[in-house]
Coordinates of C-alpha atoms in Angstrom, one line a residue:
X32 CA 36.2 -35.1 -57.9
X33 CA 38.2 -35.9 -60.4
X34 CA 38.4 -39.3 -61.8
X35 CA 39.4 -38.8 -65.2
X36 CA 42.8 -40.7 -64.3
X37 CA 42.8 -44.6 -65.5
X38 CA 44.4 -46.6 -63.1
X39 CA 45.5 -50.0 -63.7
X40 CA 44.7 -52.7 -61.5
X41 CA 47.7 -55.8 -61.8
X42 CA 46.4 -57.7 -59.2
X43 CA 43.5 -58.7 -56.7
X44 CA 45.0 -57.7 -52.7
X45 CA 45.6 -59.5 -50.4
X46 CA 42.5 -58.1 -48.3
X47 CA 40.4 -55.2 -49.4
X48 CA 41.0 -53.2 -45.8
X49 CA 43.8 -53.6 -43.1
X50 CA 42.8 -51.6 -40.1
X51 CA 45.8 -51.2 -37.7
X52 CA 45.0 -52.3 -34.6
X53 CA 41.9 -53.6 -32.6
X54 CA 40.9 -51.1 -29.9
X55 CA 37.9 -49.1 -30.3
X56 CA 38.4 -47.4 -33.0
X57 CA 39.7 -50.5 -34.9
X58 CA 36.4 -52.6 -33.3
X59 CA 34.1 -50.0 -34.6
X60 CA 35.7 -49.9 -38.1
X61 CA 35.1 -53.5 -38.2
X62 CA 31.7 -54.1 -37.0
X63 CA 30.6 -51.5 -39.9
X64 CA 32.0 -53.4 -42.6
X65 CA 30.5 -56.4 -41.8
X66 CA 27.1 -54.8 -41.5
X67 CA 27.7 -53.3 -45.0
X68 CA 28.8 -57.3 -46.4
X69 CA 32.0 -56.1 -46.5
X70 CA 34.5 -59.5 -45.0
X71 CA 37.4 -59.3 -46.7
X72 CA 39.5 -57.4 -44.8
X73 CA 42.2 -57.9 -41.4
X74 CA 42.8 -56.5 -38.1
X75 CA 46.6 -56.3 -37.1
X76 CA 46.7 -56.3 -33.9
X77 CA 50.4 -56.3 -31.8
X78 CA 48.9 -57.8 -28.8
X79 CA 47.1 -61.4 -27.7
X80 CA 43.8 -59.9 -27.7
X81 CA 41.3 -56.7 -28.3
X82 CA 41.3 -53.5 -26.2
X83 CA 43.5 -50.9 -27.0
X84 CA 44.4 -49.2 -24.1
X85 CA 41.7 -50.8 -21.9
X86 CA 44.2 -54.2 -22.7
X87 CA 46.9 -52.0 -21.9
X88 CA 46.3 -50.0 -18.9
X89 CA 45.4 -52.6 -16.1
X90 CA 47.1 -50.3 -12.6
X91 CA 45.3 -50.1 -9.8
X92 CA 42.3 -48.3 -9.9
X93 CA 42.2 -47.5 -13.6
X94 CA 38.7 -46.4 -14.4
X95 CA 36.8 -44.3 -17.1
X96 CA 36.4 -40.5 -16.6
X97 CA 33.3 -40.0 -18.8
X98 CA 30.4 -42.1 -17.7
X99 CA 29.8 -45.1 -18.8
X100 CA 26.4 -44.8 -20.6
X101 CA 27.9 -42.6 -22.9
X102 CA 31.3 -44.0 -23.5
X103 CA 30.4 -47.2 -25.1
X104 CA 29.0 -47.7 -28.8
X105 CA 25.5 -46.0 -29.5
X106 CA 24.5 -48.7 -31.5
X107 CA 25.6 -51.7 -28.6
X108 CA 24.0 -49.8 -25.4
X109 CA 25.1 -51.9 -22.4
X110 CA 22.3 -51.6 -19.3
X111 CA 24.0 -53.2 -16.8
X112 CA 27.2 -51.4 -15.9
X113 CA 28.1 -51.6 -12.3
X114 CA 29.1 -48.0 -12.0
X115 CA 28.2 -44.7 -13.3
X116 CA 31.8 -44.7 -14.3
X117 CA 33.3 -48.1 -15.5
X118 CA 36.3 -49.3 -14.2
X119 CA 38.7 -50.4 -16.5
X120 CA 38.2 -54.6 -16.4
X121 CA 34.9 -54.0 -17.4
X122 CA 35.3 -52.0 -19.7
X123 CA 37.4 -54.5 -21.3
X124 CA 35.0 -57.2 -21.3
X125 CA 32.6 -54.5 -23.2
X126 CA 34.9 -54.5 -26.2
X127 CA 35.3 -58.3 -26.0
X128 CA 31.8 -59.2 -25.8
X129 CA 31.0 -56.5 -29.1
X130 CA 34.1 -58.3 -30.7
X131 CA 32.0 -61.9 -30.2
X132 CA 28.4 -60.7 -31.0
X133 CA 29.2 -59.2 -34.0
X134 CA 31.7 -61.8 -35.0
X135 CA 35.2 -59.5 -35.7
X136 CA 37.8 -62.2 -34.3
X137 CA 38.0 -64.2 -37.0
X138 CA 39.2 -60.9 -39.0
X139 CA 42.0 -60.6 -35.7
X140 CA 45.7 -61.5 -36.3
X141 CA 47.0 -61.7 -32.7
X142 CA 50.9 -60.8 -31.8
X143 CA 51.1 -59.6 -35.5
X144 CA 51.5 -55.7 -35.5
X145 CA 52.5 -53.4 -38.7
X146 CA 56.2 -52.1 -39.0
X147 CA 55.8 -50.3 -42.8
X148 CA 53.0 -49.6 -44.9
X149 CA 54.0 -48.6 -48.5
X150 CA 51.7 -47.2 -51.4
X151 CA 52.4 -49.2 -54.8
X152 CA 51.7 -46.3 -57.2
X153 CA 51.9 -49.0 -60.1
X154 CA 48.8 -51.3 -58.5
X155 CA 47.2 -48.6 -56.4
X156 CA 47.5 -51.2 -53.5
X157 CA 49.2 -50.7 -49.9
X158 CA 52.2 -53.0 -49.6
X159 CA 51.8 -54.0 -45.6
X160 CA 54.8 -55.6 -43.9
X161 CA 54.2 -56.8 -40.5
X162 CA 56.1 -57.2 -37.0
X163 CA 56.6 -60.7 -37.7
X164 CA 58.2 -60.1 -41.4
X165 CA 54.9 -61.2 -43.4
X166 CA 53.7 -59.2 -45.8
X167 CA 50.1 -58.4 -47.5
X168 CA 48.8 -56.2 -49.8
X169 CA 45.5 -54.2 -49.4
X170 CA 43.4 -51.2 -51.6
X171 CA 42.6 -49.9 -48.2
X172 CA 44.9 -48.9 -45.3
X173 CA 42.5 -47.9 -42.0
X174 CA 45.1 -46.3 -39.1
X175 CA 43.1 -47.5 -35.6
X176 CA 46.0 -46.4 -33.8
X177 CA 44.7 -43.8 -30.7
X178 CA 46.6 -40.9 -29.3
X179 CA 47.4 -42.8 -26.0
X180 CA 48.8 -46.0 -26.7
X181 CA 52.9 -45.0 -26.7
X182 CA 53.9 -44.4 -23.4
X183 CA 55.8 -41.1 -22.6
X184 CA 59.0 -41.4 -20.3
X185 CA 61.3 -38.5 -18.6
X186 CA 64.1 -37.1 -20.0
X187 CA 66.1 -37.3 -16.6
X188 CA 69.8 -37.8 -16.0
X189 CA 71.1 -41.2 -14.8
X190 CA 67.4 -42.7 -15.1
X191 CA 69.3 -45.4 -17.1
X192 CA 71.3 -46.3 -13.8
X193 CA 68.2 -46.9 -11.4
X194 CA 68.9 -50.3 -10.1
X195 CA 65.3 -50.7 -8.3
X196 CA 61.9 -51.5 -9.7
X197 CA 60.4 -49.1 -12.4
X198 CA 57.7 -49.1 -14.9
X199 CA 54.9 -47.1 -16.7
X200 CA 51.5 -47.4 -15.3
X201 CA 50.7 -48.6 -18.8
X202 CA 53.2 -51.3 -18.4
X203 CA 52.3 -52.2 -15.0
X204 CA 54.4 -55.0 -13.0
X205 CA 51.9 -56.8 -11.3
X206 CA 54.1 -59.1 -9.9
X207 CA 56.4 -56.7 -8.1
X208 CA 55.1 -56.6 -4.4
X209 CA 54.9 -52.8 -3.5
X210 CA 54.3 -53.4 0.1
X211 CA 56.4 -51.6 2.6
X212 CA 58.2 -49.7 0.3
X213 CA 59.6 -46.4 -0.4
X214 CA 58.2 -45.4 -4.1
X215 CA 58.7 -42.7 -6.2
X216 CA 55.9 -41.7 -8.7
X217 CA 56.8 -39.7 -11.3
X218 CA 54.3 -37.2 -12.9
X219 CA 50.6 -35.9 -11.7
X220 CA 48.3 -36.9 -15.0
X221 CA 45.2 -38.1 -15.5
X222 CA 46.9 -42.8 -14.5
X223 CA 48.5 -41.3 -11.1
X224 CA 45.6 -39.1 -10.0
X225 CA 43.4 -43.1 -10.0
X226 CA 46.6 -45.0 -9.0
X227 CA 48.0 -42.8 -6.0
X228 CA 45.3 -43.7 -3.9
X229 CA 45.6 -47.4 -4.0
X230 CA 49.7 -47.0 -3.6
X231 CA 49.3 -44.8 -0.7
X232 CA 47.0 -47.6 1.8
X233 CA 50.1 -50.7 0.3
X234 CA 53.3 -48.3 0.2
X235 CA 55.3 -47.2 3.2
X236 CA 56.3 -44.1 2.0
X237 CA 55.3 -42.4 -0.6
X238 CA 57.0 -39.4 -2.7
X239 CA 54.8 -37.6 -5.4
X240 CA 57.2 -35.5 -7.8
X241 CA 54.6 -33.3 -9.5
X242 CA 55.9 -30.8 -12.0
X243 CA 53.2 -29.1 -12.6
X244 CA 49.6 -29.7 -10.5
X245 CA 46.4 -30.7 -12.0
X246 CA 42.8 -29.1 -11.6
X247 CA 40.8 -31.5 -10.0
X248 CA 37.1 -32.0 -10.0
X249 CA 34.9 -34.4 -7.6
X250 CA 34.0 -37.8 -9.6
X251 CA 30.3 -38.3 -9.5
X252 CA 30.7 -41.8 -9.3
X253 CA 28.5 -44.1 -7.8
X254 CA 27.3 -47.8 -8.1
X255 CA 24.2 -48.1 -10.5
X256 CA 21.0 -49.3 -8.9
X257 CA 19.9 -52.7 -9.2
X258 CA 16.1 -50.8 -10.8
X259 CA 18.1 -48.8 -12.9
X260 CA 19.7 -51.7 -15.1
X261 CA 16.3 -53.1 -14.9
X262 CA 14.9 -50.0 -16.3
X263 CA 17.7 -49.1 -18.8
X264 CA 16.9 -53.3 -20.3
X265 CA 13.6 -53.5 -20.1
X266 CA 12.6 -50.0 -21.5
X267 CA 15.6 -49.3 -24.0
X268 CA 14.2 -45.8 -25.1
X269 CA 14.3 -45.2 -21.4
X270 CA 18.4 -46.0 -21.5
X271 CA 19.0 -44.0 -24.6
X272 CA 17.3 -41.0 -23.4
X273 CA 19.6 -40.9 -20.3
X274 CA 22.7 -41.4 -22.7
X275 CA 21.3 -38.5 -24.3
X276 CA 21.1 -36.6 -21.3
X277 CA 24.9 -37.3 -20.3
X278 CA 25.8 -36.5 -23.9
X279 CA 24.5 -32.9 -23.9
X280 CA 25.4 -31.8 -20.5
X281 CA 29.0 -33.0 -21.1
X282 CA 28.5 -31.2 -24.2
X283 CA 27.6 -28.0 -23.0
X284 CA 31.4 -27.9 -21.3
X285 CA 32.6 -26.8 -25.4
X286 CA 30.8 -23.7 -24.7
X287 CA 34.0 -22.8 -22.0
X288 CA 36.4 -24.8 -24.4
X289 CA 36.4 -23.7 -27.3
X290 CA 33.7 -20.5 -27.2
X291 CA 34.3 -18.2 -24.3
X292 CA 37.6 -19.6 -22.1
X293 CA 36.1 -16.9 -19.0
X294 CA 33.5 -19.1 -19.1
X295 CA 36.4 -21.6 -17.3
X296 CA 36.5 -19.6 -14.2
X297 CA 33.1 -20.5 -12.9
X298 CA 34.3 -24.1 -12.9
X299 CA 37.8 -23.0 -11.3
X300 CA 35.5 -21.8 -8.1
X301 CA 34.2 -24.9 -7.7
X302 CA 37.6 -26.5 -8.2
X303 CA 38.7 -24.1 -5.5
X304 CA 36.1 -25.1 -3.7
X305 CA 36.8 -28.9 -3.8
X306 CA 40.6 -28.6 -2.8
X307 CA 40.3 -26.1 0.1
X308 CA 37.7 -28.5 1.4
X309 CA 39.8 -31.3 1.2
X310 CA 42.8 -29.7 1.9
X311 CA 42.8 -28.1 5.1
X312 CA 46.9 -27.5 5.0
X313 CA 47.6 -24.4 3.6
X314 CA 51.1 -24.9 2.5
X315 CA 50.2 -28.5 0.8
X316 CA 47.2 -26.8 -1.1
X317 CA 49.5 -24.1 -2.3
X318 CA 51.3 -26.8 -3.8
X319 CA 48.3 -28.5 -5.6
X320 CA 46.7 -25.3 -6.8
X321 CA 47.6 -24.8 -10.0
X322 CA 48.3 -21.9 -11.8
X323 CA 46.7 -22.0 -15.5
X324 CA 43.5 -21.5 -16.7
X325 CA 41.3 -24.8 -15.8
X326 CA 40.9 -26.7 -18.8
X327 CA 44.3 -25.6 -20.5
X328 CA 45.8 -29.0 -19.1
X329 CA 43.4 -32.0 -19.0
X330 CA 40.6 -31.5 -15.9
X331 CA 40.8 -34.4 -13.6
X332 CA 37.9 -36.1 -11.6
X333 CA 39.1 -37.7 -8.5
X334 CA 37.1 -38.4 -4.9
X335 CA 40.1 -40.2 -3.3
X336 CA 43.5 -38.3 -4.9
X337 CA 43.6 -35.2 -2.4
X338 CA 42.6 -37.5 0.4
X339 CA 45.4 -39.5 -0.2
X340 CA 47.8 -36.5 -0.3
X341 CA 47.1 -35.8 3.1
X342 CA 48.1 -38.9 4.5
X343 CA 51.3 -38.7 6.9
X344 CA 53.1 -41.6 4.6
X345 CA 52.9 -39.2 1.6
X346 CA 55.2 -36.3 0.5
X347 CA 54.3 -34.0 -2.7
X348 CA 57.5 -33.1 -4.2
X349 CA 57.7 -29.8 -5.9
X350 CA 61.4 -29.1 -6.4
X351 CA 62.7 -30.4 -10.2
X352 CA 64.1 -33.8 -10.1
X353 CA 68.2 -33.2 -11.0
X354 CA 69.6 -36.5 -10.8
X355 CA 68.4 -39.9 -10.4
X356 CA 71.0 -42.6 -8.8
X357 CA 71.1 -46.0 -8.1
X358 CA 68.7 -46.1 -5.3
X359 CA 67.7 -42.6 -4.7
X360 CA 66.5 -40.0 -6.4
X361 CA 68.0 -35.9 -6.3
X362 CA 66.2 -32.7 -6.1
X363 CA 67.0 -29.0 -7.2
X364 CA 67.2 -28.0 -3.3
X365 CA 70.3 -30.7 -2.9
X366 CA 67.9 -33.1 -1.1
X367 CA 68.5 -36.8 -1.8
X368 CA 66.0 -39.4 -1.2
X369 CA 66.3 -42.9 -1.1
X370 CA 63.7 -45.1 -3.4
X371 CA 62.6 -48.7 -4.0
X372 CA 60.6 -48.3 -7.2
X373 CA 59.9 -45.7 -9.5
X374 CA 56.1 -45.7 -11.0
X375 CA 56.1 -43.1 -14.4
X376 CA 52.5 -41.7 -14.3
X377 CA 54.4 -39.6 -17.7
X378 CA 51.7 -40.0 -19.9
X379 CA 51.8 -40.8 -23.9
X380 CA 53.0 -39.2 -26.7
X381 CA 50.1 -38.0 -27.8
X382 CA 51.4 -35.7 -30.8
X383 CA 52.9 -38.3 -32.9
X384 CA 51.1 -41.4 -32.4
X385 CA 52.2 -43.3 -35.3
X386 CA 56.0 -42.2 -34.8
X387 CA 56.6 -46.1 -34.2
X388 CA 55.2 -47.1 -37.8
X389 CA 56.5 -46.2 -40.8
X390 CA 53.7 -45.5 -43.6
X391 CA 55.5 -44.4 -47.0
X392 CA 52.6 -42.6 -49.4
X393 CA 53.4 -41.1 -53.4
X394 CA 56.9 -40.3 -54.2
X395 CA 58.4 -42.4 -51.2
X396 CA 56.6 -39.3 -48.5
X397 CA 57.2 -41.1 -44.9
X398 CA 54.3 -39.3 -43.2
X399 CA 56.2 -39.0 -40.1
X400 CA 58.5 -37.1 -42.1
X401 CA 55.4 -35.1 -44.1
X402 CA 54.3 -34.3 -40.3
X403 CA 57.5 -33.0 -39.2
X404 CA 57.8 -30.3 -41.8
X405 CA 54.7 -29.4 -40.7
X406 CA 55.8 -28.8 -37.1
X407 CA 52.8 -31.8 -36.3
X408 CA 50.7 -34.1 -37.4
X409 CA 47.9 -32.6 -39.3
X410 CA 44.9 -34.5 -41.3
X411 CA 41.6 -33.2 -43.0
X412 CA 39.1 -33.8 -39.9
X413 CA 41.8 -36.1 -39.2
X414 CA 40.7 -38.3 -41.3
X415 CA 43.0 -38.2 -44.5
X416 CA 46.3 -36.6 -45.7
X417 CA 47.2 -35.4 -49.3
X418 CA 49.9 -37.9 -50.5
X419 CA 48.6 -41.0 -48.9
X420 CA 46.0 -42.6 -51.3
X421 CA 43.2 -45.1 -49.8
X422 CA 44.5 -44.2 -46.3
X423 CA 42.0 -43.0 -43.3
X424 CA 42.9 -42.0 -39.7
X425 CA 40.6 -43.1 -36.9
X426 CA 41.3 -40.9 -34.1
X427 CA 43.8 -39.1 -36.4
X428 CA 45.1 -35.3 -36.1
X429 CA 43.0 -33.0 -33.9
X430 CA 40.0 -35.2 -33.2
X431 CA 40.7 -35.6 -29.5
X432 CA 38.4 -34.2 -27.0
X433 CA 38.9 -32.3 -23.4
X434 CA 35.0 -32.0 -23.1
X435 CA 33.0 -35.4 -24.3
X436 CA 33.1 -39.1 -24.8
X437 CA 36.1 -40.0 -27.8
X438 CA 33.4 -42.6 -28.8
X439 CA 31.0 -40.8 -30.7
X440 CA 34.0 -38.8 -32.6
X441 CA 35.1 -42.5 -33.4
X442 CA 31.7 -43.5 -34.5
X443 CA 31.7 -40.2 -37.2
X444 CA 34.7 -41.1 -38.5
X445 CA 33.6 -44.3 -39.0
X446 CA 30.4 -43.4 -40.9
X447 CA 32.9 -40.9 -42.8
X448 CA 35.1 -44.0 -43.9
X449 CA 32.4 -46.3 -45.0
X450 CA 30.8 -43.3 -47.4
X451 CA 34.4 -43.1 -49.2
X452 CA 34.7 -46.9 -49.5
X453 CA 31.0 -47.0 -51.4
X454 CA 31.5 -44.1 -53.2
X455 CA 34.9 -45.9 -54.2
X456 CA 32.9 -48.3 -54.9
X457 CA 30.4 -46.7 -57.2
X458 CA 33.0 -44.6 -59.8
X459 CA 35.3 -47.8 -59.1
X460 CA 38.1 -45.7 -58.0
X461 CA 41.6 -47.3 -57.7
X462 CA 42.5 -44.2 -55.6
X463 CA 40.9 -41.6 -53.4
X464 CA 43.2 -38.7 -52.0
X465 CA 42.0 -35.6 -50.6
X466 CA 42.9 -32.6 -52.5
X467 CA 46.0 -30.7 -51.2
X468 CA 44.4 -27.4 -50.8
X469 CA 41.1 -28.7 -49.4
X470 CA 43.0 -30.3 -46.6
X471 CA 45.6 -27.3 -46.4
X472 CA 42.6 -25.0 -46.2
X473 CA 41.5 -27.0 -43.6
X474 CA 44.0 -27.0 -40.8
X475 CA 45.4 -23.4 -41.7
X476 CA 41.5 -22.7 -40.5
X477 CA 42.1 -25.3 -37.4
X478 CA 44.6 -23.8 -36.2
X479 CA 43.6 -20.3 -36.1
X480 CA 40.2 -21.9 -34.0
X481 CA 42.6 -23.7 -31.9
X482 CA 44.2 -20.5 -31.0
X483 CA 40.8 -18.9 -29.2
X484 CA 40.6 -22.0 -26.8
X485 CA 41.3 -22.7 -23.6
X486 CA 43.7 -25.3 -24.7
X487 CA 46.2 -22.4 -25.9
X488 CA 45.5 -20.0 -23.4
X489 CA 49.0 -20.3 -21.7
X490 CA 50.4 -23.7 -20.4
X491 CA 52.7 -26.5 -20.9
X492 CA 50.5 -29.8 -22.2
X493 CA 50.2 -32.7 -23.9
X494 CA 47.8 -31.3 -26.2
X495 CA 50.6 -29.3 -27.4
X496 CA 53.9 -30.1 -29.6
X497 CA 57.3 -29.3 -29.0
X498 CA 56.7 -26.6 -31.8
X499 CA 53.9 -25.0 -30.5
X500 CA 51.2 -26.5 -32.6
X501 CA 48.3 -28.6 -31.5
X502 CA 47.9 -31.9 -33.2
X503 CA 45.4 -33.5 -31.0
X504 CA 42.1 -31.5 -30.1
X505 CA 39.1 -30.9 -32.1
X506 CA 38.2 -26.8 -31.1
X507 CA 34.6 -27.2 -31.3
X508 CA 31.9 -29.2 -30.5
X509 CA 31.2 -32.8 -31.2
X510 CA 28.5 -32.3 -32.6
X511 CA 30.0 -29.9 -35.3
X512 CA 32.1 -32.4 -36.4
X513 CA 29.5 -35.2 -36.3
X514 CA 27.5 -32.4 -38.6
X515 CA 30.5 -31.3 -40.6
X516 CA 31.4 -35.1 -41.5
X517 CA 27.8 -36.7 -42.0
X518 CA 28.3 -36.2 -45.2
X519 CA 31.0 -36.8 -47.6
X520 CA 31.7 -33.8 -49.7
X521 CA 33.0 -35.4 -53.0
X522 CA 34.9 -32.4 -55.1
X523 CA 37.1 -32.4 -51.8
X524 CA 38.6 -35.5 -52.9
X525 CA 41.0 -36.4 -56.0
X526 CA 40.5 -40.4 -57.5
X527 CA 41.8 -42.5 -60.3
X528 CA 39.3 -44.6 -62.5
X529 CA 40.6 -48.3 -62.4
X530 CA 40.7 -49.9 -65.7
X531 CA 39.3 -53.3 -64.8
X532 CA 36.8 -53.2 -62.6
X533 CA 37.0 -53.7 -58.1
X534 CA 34.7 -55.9 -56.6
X535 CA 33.7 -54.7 -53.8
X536 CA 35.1 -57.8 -51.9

């Protein structure tokens, strides 16, 4: 590292950390600093309350797909989950009840989210300017925005002149009474497969436009036992050993991923398998067999989505969507059909995350606009980015996962965060900046790794952006990163000495 730089330091910040929003990578960010002593710092958080997308996403049916032993924090096991995969509300009042125990909402400021973020070369402080029009100033600038929190809407023509109902299933309505009508769902990911089933028993017709259909596994999903809570609470070694049993065999799926994508086919059998059983009708299971390598587009688990399909008030619409009018929607085969409510099951927009925040690093370097000439976001272990001082990405570039709960990746990068704020700390450092070539070095090497995975072997995802790159999933194991990111390597970092000295609150 080096820190022969003097820094001056005109002014104590407002806060020592802002962390940008309070899901749970935002949660976990905070619970660490308060362990280490660390209070001065803020949560800004656009919503009324914590949760991320477990706030957001409240449609029928929304659930977890990795189960939920493993996807909560390692350090706050929770015993007594009703289900071997959580549905959403309860997942929810996980994340609140971790919020209370280890006291974050008083750190919370509700229905106050960040528009701009600017680096202050002269005070080596972020200048933070909020939804509301406050402003703040902070040494450290913690992103805890996720990959799925924008939603993602079609690019159709006339959408705008839809006079019926329509929303996202992140942005469900609620209030609109589905019953007895004719609804359009738009899109086949990961929110329709768990909300088709509960529109097809309320809905009187159905029409499913799928562009493209998914691979679909069975969900093992079952209540938990009233002995096995009891188990899992009074014998805690007992509960951890279980979460370590989920962890590894989930983490044995990499091996297909990101080692050996023939590997793949042996789970496309059982896929197969799973829809010719369900499926008796050969000309509807043509239509829902895909035709890409399993695993290329996100694998879905599902016990009632097929099922549904089959039902006589359901039609799976294959032809392009051409045209949407004022009350009906047009096909490529001329065929016009008329629709009550449109529900988007579109997904996010996954490869640029923070396109709705503007964060301005050295030299006025927007890092949208760093990002673009890049042809996607990019970050070293998508943590930090050459340019932007004293910034860190939670659940930044490439740290996504196809194979394994997002929750232990969160809880690395956390640990990776805290080591730079001590070590900050220790050489009171003004500024810490990853080195240009380090994190060049870095992704150059990414990307070439990404290229051997399943996740480039052919398709059209979400994983992937417009230019061809892909900004969102890690192409390894977990546990290489976890390894890879235990410890902080400091020569791959540049910093500036401060010239009066930073407390560490």
């Amino acid at each position: 590292m080096n820190a022969a730089v003097k820094h001056p330091i005109a002014a104590k910040p407002d806060h020592n950390v802002v962390i940008i929003g309070a899901g749970f990578s935002g949660l976990c960010m905070a619970i660490k600093l308060l362990e280490a002593g660390r209070t001065s710092f803020v949560i800004l958080e656009k919503a009324g309350d914590i949760g991320g997308s477990w706030r957001d996403n409240h449609y029928p049916g929304c659930a977890c797909d990795v189960p939920s032993h493993l996807y909560s924090f390692s350090f706050e096991p929770n015993p007594f989950w009703s289900r071997a995969y959580a549905p959403q509300g309860e997942i929810w009042s996980y994340m609140r009840h971790c919020a209370a125990k280890y006291g974050v909402r008083p750190h919370c400021r509700f229905g106050e989210g960040i528009a701009h973020a600017e680096f202050d070369e002269a005070t080596a402080m972020w200048r933070v300017t909020t939804t509301t029009g406050n402003t703040l100033t902070t040494r450290i600038l913690v992103s805890g925005v996720g990959a799925l929190c924008l939603p993602a809407y079609p690019s159709l023509k006339g959408l705008d002149t839809f006079k019926g109902e329509a929303f996202h299933s992140a942005e469900w309505n609620h209030d609109y009474d589905l019953e007895g009508k004719t609804v359009a769902v738009i899109g086949t990911g990961a929110s329709a497969i768990q909300f088709v089933p509960h529109l097809q028993k309320r809905v009187k017709q159905l029409h499913l436009f799928q562009r493209t259909p998914p691979w679909v596994l069975p969900k093992l999903d079952r209540p938990m036992k009233k002995w096995e809570k009891t188990l899992f609470n009074t014998l805690p070694f007992v509960h951890r050993l279980y979460r370590d049993f989920l962890y590894w065999r989930m983490e044995s799926a990499a091996l297909g991923f990101t080692v050996n994508p023939k590997i793949m086919k042996r789970i496309e059998r059982l896929a197969r398998k799973y829809l010719a059983h369900v499926i008796p009708d050969p000309v509807l299971r043509k239509k829902l067999t895909p035709d890409y390598t399993i695993g290329c587009k996100r694998i879905l688990i599902s016990n009632d989505y097929y099922p549904a399909l089959t039902q006589p008030n359901v039609e799976v619409v294959t032809d392009g969507i051409v045209e949407v009018r004022e009350h009906s929607i047009v096909t490529r085969d001329g065929k016009e059909r008329p629709i009550d409510a449109i529900v988007y099951g579109t997904g996010f927009k996954a490869t640029d995350p923070l396109s709705e925040i503007r964060i301005t690093g050295r030299a006025g370097l927007e890092i949208n606009e760093a990002w673009a000439k890049a042809g996607g976001p990019e970050a070293y272990y998508g943590l930090a980015a050459p340019g932007f001082p004293n910034l860190f990405m939670l659940l930044g570039p490439n740290t996504g996962l196809g194979h394994n709960s997002i929750i232990f990746m969160i809880e690395a990068q956390v640990r990776y965060v805290m080591q730079a704020l001590k070590l900050m700390d220790e050489k009171k450092l003004a500024t810490f900046e990853v080195k240009s070539d380090v994190h060049d070095a870095f992704n150059a090497k990414l990307q070439q790794d990404i290229k051997q995975t399943v996740w480039n072997s052919g398709c059209k995802s979400w994983y992937i952006a417009e230019t061809g790159k892909n900004p969102t999933v890690w192409p390894g194991f977990t546990v290489s990163y976890w390894a890879k990111t235990r410890r902080l390597e400091p020569g791959d970092f540049d910093g500036a000495t401060a010239l009066a000295p930073l407390a560490a609150e």
